[in-house]
């Protein structure tokens, strides 16, 4: 109404510098039989504003059940070597990446110039493990 004074408010928010990781694991094919090849895809999403770098020593550990043999492992499309980038115990199914091998870019943030709303695009890295059951 008449005499109303617009109100403006501002706030300063200090962003925390950190990676924020989530892992999504999928398997193909959905139905498998003995002596079949299966592929596990682990998608790493970073919604934080800081990349995961070698000195963070991030590690992925998973136990494959049923146990896999004849592994082929890639990270972001690059073939990895057992004992260099990962270790695998065929007796237990324990898979572990070597520290400093997991790298995930930081998320990016885009602000809509009209609404001021931010859109988050996570940083993505993909670890693919294929083996025989």
Coordinates of C-alpha atoms in Angstrom, one line a residue:
X1 CA 0.0 0.0 0.0
X2 CA 0.8 3.6 0.2
X3 CA 3.9 4.5 2.2
X4 CA 5.3 0.9 2.0
X5 CA 9.1 0.8 2.0
X6 CA 10.9 -1.9 0.1
X7 CA 13.0 -4.2 2.2
X8 CA 16.4 -5.5 1.0
X9 CA 18.3 -8.2 2.7
X10 CA 21.7 -9.6 2.0
X11 CA 23.7 -12.4 3.6
X12 CA 27.3 -13.5 3.2
X13 CA 27.7 -17.2 3.2
X14 CA 31.2 -18.7 3.4
X15 CA 31.6 -21.7 1.1
X16 CA 33.2 -24.8 2.6
X17 CA 36.1 -26.0 0.4
X18 CA 35.6 -29.7 0.2
X19 CA 34.9 -32.6 -2.1
X20 CA 31.5 -34.2 -1.5
X21 CA 31.5 -37.7 -3.1
X22 CA 28.7 -40.1 -3.9
X23 CA 29.2 -43.5 -5.6
X24 CA 26.6 -45.2 -7.8
X25 CA 27.3 -48.9 -8.6
X26 CA 25.5 -50.8 -11.4
X27 CA 26.0 -54.2 -13.0
X28 CA 25.4 -55.5 -16.5
X29 CA 24.0 -57.8 -17.6
X30 CA 21.2 -57.9 -15.0
X31 CA 20.9 -61.7 -15.3
X32 CA 24.2 -63.7 -15.2
X33 CA 25.2 -67.4 -15.2
X34 CA 28.4 -69.2 -14.3
X35 CA 31.3 -68.4 -16.6
X36 CA 29.6 -65.1 -17.8
X37 CA 31.4 -61.8 -18.1
X38 CA 29.9 -59.1 -16.0
X39 CA 30.7 -55.4 -15.8
X40 CA 30.4 -53.3 -12.7
X41 CA 30.3 -49.5 -13.3
X42 CA 31.1 -47.3 -10.4
X43 CA 30.2 -43.7 -11.1
X44 CA 31.8 -41.2 -8.7
X45 CA 30.0 -37.9 -8.4
X46 CA 31.6 -34.9 -6.7
X47 CA 29.1 -32.1 -5.7
X48 CA 31.7 -30.3 -3.8
X49 CA 33.7 -27.2 -4.9
X50 CA 37.0 -28.9 -4.6
X51 CA 38.4 -31.7 -6.9
X52 CA 39.6 -35.0 -5.4
X53 CA 43.3 -35.0 -6.2
X54 CA 46.2 -37.5 -5.8
X55 CA 47.3 -36.2 -2.4
X56 CA 43.8 -36.8 -1.0
X57 CA 44.6 -40.6 -1.3
X58 CA 41.0 -41.5 -2.0
X59 CA 40.4 -45.2 -2.2
X60 CA 37.5 -47.3 -3.5
X61 CA 37.1 -50.7 -1.8
X62 CA 34.5 -53.3 -2.8
X63 CA 34.1 -57.0 -2.3
X64 CA 32.7 -58.8 -5.4
X65 CA 30.3 -61.6 -4.6
X66 CA 30.3 -63.8 -6.6
X67 CA 34.1 -63.6 -6.9
X68 CA 35.4 -62.4 -10.3
X69 CA 38.4 -63.7 -12.3
X70 CA 40.2 -62.3 -15.4
X71 CA 39.6 -58.6 -14.4
X72 CA 39.8 -55.8 -16.8
X73 CA 39.7 -52.4 -15.0
X74 CA 39.4 -48.9 -16.5
X75 CA 39.2 -45.5 -14.9
X76 CA 37.8 -42.7 -17.1
X77 CA 38.5 -45.0 -20.1
X78 CA 42.1 -45.7 -19.3
X79 CA 43.1 -49.3 -18.6
X80 CA 44.6 -49.9 -15.2
X81 CA 47.2 -52.4 -14.2
X82 CA 46.8 -54.7 -11.2
X83 CA 49.4 -53.9 -8.5
X84 CA 49.9 -50.4 -9.9
X85 CA 46.5 -48.7 -9.8
X86 CA 44.5 -51.4 -8.0
X87 CA 44.8 -54.7 -6.0
X88 CA 42.4 -57.7 -6.3
X89 CA 42.3 -60.8 -4.2
X90 CA 40.7 -63.6 -6.2
X91 CA 40.3 -65.8 -3.1
X92 CA 38.1 -63.2 -1.3
X93 CA 36.8 -61.0 -4.1
X94 CA 38.3 -57.9 -2.3
X95 CA 39.0 -55.1 -4.8
X96 CA 40.9 -52.0 -3.6
X97 CA 42.3 -49.0 -5.6
X98 CA 45.8 -47.9 -4.7
X99 CA 45.8 -44.5 -2.9
X100 CA 46.3 -41.5 -5.1
X101 CA 44.7 -43.1 -8.2
X102 CA 41.1 -41.8 -7.7
X103 CA 40.7 -38.3 -9.2
X104 CA 37.4 -36.6 -9.5
X105 CA 36.9 -33.0 -10.8
X106 CA 35.0 -30.5 -8.7
X107 CA 31.4 -29.6 -9.4
X108 CA 30.6 -26.5 -11.4
X109 CA 28.0 -24.0 -10.5
X110 CA 26.2 -21.8 -13.0
X111 CA 24.0 -18.9 -11.9
X112 CA 20.9 -17.9 -13.9
X113 CA 21.3 -14.1 -14.5
X114 CA 17.5 -13.6 -14.4
X115 CA 16.4 -15.6 -11.4
X116 CA 19.7 -15.8 -9.6
X117 CA 19.2 -19.6 -9.1
X118 CA 22.2 -21.8 -9.2
X119 CA 22.5 -25.0 -11.2
X120 CA 25.0 -27.6 -10.0
X121 CA 26.8 -29.9 -12.4
X122 CA 28.7 -32.6 -10.5
X123 CA 32.3 -33.6 -11.4
X124 CA 32.2 -37.2 -12.7
X125 CA 34.7 -40.0 -12.8
X126 CA 34.0 -43.6 -13.8
X127 CA 35.6 -46.8 -12.6
X128 CA 34.7 -49.9 -14.7
X129 CA 35.5 -53.5 -13.5
X130 CA 34.8 -56.4 -15.9
X131 CA 35.3 -60.0 -14.9
X132 CA 34.2 -63.6 -15.3
X133 CA 31.9 -65.2 -12.7

